[in-house]
mmCIF file of C-alpha atoms in Angstrom:
data_model
loop_
_atom_site.group_PDB
_atom_site.id
_atom_site.type_symbol
_atom_site.label_atom_id
_atom_site.label_comp_id
_atom_site.label_asym_id
_atom_site.label_seq_id
_atom_site.Cartn_x
_atom_site.Cartn_y
_atom_site.Cartn_z
ATOM 1 C CA GLY A 1 0.000 0.017 -0.120
ATOM 2 C CA TYR A 2 2.968 2.485 0.404
ATOM 3 C CA PHE A 3 3.227 3.215 -3.292
ATOM 4 C CA ALA A 4 -0.514 3.507 -3.814
ATOM 5 C CA GLU A 5 -0.792 5.917 -0.736
ATOM 6 C CA ALA A 6 2.061 8.046 -2.504
ATOM 7 C CA GLY A 7 -0.084 8.048 -5.622
ATOM 8 C CA LEU A 8 2.144 5.701 -7.597
ATOM 9 C CA GLU A 9 1.335 2.985 -9.637
ATOM 10 C CA ILE A 10 4.291 0.584 -10.101
ATOM 11 C CA GLU A 11 5.229 -2.514 -12.123
ATOM 12 C CA PHE A 12 8.352 -4.661 -11.323
ATOM 13 C CA ASP A 13 10.411 -5.777 -14.162
ATOM 14 C CA TYR A 14 12.761 -8.567 -13.440
ATOM 15 C CA SER A 15 15.291 -8.054 -16.149
ATOM 16 C CA THR A 16 19.099 -8.492 -15.591
ATOM 17 C CA GLU A 17 20.740 -5.072 -14.454
ATOM 18 C CA THR A 18 22.473 -4.612 -17.971
ATOM 19 C CA ASP A 19 19.130 -4.945 -19.628
ATOM 20 C CA GLY A 20 17.612 -2.748 -16.880
ATOM 21 C CA MET A 21 20.357 0.032 -17.608
ATOM 22 C CA ALA A 22 19.439 -0.212 -21.442
ATOM 23 C CA LEU A 23 15.783 0.159 -20.809
ATOM 24 C CA VAL A 24 16.145 3.215 -18.403
ATOM 25 C CA GLY A 25 18.872 4.787 -20.776
ATOM 26 C CA ALA A 26 16.158 4.487 -23.734
ATOM 27 C CA GLY A 27 13.496 5.799 -21.571
ATOM 28 C CA GLU A 28 11.472 2.631 -21.576
ATOM 29 C CA LEU A 29 11.733 2.272 -17.690
ATOM 30 C CA SER A 30 11.891 5.338 -15.317
ATOM 31 C CA PHE A 31 14.137 3.415 -12.619
ATOM 32 C CA SER A 32 16.236 0.399 -12.274
ATOM 33 C CA VAL A 33 18.082 -1.164 -9.241
ATOM 34 C CA ALA A 34 21.689 -1.680 -10.510
ATOM 35 C CA SER A 35 25.233 -1.965 -9.142
ATOM 36 C CA GLY A 36 27.306 1.237 -9.482
ATOM 37 C CA GLU A 37 29.697 -0.064 -11.972
ATOM 38 C CA GLN A 38 27.022 -0.693 -14.219
ATOM 39 C CA VAL A 39 26.129 3.076 -14.423
ATOM 40 C CA LEU A 40 29.691 3.916 -15.227
ATOM 41 C CA LEU A 41 29.628 1.272 -18.077
ATOM 42 C CA ALA A 42 26.270 2.539 -19.415
ATOM 43 C CA ARG A 43 27.502 6.189 -19.244
ATOM 44 C CA ALA A 44 30.588 5.151 -21.238
ATOM 45 C CA GLN A 45 28.174 3.771 -23.843
ATOM 46 C CA GLY A 46 26.607 7.157 -23.865
ATOM 47 C CA LEU A 47 23.326 6.044 -22.066
ATOM 48 C CA PRO A 48 21.741 9.116 -20.133
ATOM 49 C CA VAL A 49 21.523 7.260 -16.879
ATOM 50 C CA VAL A 50 22.086 8.589 -13.434
ATOM 51 C CA TYR A 51 22.493 7.025 -10.108
ATOM 52 C CA VAL A 52 19.916 8.874 -7.740
ATOM 53 C CA MET A 53 19.754 6.827 -4.454
ATOM 54 C CA THR A 54 22.254 4.447 -2.527
ATOM 55 C CA TRP A 55 20.483 1.030 -1.905
ATOM 56 C CA TRP A 56 23.545 -0.613 -0.255
ATOM 57 C CA HIS A 57 26.015 1.366 1.806
ATOM 58 C CA ALA A 58 28.909 -1.040 0.924
ATOM 59 C CA TYR A 59 29.204 -3.231 -2.126
ATOM 60 C CA PRO A 60 27.341 -6.307 -1.336
ATOM 61 C CA VAL A 61 29.253 -8.983 -3.375
ATOM 62 C CA ALA A 62 31.462 -11.528 -1.411
ATOM 63 C CA VAL A 63 33.135 -15.117 -1.964
ATOM 64 C CA SER A 64 32.157 -17.922 0.117
ATOM 65 C CA ALA A 65 33.970 -21.051 0.600
ATOM 66 C CA LYS A 66 33.655 -23.999 2.989
ATOM 67 C CA LYS A 67 35.896 -23.701 6.206
ATOM 68 C CA THR A 68 37.880 -26.742 5.113
ATOM 69 C CA THR A 69 38.931 -24.667 2.036
ATOM 70 C CA GLY A 70 41.018 -22.262 4.178
ATOM 71 C CA LEU A 71 39.770 -19.144 2.763
ATOM 72 C CA SER A 72 40.956 -16.025 4.600
ATOM 73 C CA ALA A 73 42.248 -13.423 2.157
ATOM 74 C CA PRO A 74 41.753 -12.822 -1.556
ATOM 75 C CA GLU A 75 45.287 -14.422 -2.354
ATOM 76 C CA ASP A 76 43.792 -17.560 -1.033
ATOM 77 C CA LEU A 77 41.452 -17.895 -4.281
ATOM 78 C CA ALA A 78 44.580 -18.880 -6.247
ATOM 79 C CA GLY A 79 44.106 -22.034 -8.063
ATOM 80 C CA LYS A 80 40.414 -22.423 -7.097
ATOM 81 C CA LYS A 81 37.424 -23.233 -8.995
ATOM 82 C CA ILE A 82 34.950 -20.359 -8.341
ATOM 83 C CA GLY A 83 31.336 -20.478 -9.313
ATOM 84 C CA LEU A 84 29.521 -17.350 -10.372
ATOM 85 C CA PRO A 85 26.396 -16.351 -12.233
ATOM 86 C CA GLY A 86 28.453 -15.594 -15.332
ATOM 87 C CA PRO A 87 30.993 -13.094 -16.461
ATOM 88 C CA TYR A 88 28.814 -10.025 -16.166
ATOM 89 C CA GLY A 89 27.358 -7.642 -13.562
ATOM 90 C CA ALA A 90 28.121 -7.102 -10.030
ATOM 91 C CA SER A 91 29.201 -10.466 -9.129
ATOM 92 C CA TYR A 92 31.896 -10.634 -11.849
ATOM 93 C CA ILE A 93 33.056 -7.148 -11.169
ATOM 94 C CA GLY A 94 33.291 -7.810 -7.525
ATOM 95 C CA LEU A 95 35.122 -10.993 -8.076
ATOM 96 C CA ARG A 96 37.549 -9.182 -10.265
ATOM 97 C CA ALA A 97 38.205 -6.488 -7.635
ATOM 98 C CA LEU A 98 38.670 -9.155 -5.081
ATOM 99 C CA LEU A 99 41.237 -10.862 -7.239
ATOM 100 C CA GLN A 100 43.222 -7.720 -7.882
ATOM 101 C CA ALA A 101 43.195 -7.003 -4.252
ATOM 102 C CA GLY A 102 44.932 -10.450 -3.739
ATOM 103 C CA GLY A 103 47.437 -9.744 -6.536
ATOM 104 C CA LEU A 104 45.743 -12.460 -8.886
ATOM 105 C CA LYS A 105 44.418 -12.456 -12.442
ATOM 106 C CA GLU A 106 41.473 -14.358 -13.855
ATOM 107 C CA GLU A 107 44.123 -16.875 -15.277
ATOM 108 C CA ASP A 108 45.026 -17.710 -11.579
ATOM 109 C CA VAL A 109 41.556 -19.413 -10.882
ATOM 110 C CA THR A 110 39.050 -21.302 -12.819
ATOM 111 C CA LEU A 111 35.757 -19.330 -13.441
ATOM 112 C CA ASP A 112 32.557 -21.470 -13.678
ATOM 113 C CA SER A 113 29.459 -19.864 -14.923
ATOM 114 C CA ILE A 114 26.726 -21.619 -12.805
ATOM 115 C CA GLY A 115 23.691 -19.229 -12.876
ATOM 116 C CA TYR A 116 22.053 -18.595 -9.507
ATOM 117 C CA ASN A 117 22.557 -21.832 -7.587
ATOM 118 C CA GLN A 118 25.668 -20.853 -5.615
ATOM 119 C CA VAL A 119 24.305 -22.731 -2.487
ATOM 120 C CA GLU A 120 23.699 -26.125 -4.197
ATOM 121 C CA ALA A 121 26.999 -25.806 -6.183
ATOM 122 C CA LEU A 122 29.146 -25.235 -3.043
ATOM 123 C CA ALA A 123 27.124 -27.923 -0.902
ATOM 124 C CA VAL A 124 27.774 -30.586 -3.166
ATOM 125 C CA ASP A 125 31.383 -29.512 -3.817
ATOM 126 C CA GLN A 126 31.030 -28.727 -7.395
ATOM 127 C CA GLU A 127 33.055 -25.505 -6.718
ATOM 128 C CA ASP A 128 35.867 -24.823 -4.291
ATOM 129 C CA ALA A 129 34.306 -21.172 -3.710
ATOM 130 C CA VAL A 130 31.195 -19.216 -5.063
ATOM 131 C CA VAL A 131 30.532 -15.583 -5.683
ATOM 132 C CA VAL A 132 27.592 -14.339 -3.546
ATOM 133 C CA TYR A 133 25.656 -11.510 -2.144
ATOM 134 C CA ALA A 134 26.997 -11.039 1.503
ATOM 135 C CA ASN A 135 23.341 -10.714 2.848
ATOM 136 C CA ASN A 136 21.897 -13.870 1.202
ATOM 137 C CA GLU A 137 23.936 -17.033 0.497
ATOM 138 C CA PRO A 138 26.149 -16.942 3.717
ATOM 139 C CA ILE A 139 22.796 -16.890 5.627
ATOM 140 C CA GLN A 140 21.392 -19.810 3.744
ATOM 141 C CA PHE A 141 24.632 -21.819 4.182
ATOM 142 C CA ALA A 142 24.455 -21.231 8.073
ATOM 143 C CA ALA A 143 20.664 -22.229 7.892
ATOM 144 C CA GLN A 144 21.664 -25.418 6.220
ATOM 145 C CA GLY A 145 24.393 -26.229 8.655
ATOM 146 C CA TYR A 146 27.408 -25.379 6.262
ATOM 147 C CA GLU A 147 30.245 -23.657 7.968
ATOM 148 C CA VAL A 148 31.820 -20.993 5.441
ATOM 149 C CA ASP A 149 34.393 -18.411 5.400
ATOM 150 C CA THR A 150 33.435 -15.376 3.396
ATOM 151 C CA LEU A 151 35.423 -12.623 1.961
ATOM 152 C CA ARG A 152 33.412 -9.406 1.560
ATOM 153 C CA VAL A 153 34.707 -7.460 -1.481
ATOM 154 C CA ALA A 154 34.085 -4.171 0.492
ATOM 155 C CA ASP A 155 36.624 -5.115 2.981
ATOM 156 C CA TYR A 156 39.117 -5.053 0.343
ATOM 157 C CA VAL A 157 38.028 -2.608 -2.293
ATOM 158 C CA ASP A 158 35.689 0.450 -2.339
ATOM 159 C CA LEU A 159 33.274 0.311 -5.182
ATOM 160 C CA ALA A 160 30.207 2.243 -6.068
ATOM 161 C CA SER A 161 27.601 0.041 -4.504
ATOM 162 C CA ASN A 162 24.000 -0.938 -5.664
ATOM 163 C CA GLY A 163 21.402 1.953 -5.835
ATOM 164 C CA LEU A 164 18.526 3.349 -7.793
ATOM 165 C CA VAL A 165 19.150 4.624 -11.272
ATOM 166 C CA SER A 166 16.950 6.916 -13.278
ATOM 167 C CA ASN A 167 17.754 8.766 -16.586
ATOM 168 C CA GLU A 168 18.207 12.400 -17.356
ATOM 169 C CA ALA A 169 14.758 12.736 -18.914
ATOM 170 C CA THR A 170 12.764 11.502 -15.935
ATOM 171 C CA ILE A 171 15.039 13.652 -13.684
ATOM 172 C CA GLN A 172 14.253 16.838 -15.610
ATOM 173 C CA ASP A 173 10.486 16.133 -16.439
ATOM 174 C CA ASN A 174 9.539 14.824 -13.074
ATOM 175 C CA PRO A 175 11.980 15.593 -10.367
ATOM 176 C CA GLU A 176 9.357 15.274 -7.533
ATOM 177 C CA LEU A 177 9.013 11.635 -8.501
ATOM 178 C CA VAL A 178 12.691 11.107 -8.579
#
């Protein structure tokens, strides 16, 4: 009822954040939730998107591994098979930043595009480590009885975090809405 009370009729679109950026940039959506680096990438492509509200204080991406893996610092990722949704978006950018913080390159690890089943993939030892959102999968691991170590990207690298993105036309034409 919050949006109705504010006189807003909203519709949720569950596109990927890269698609959301394109739709906001083209004026087909007024807003999208996206990670900060997506705004930079979209602006570099000439899309008129603008980051208008912080949603996360700190970059939410992390890497988790079972305690037996011995993951305590970014450099411990060397030689590991790491599951992530794919080579795109905040998870990929966050992992790249974490690798750099550990003095590693992509060639020093094996990346495995697994979609969004990080908990299951780690539980059955399909992966040595998985890229997660710090507020989600580590809690799921604990609830299922798995002990994990989690490296939060924000503890090593300061990146623009997730937030609400609009476009220049919406900001100009409807600043009160924004």
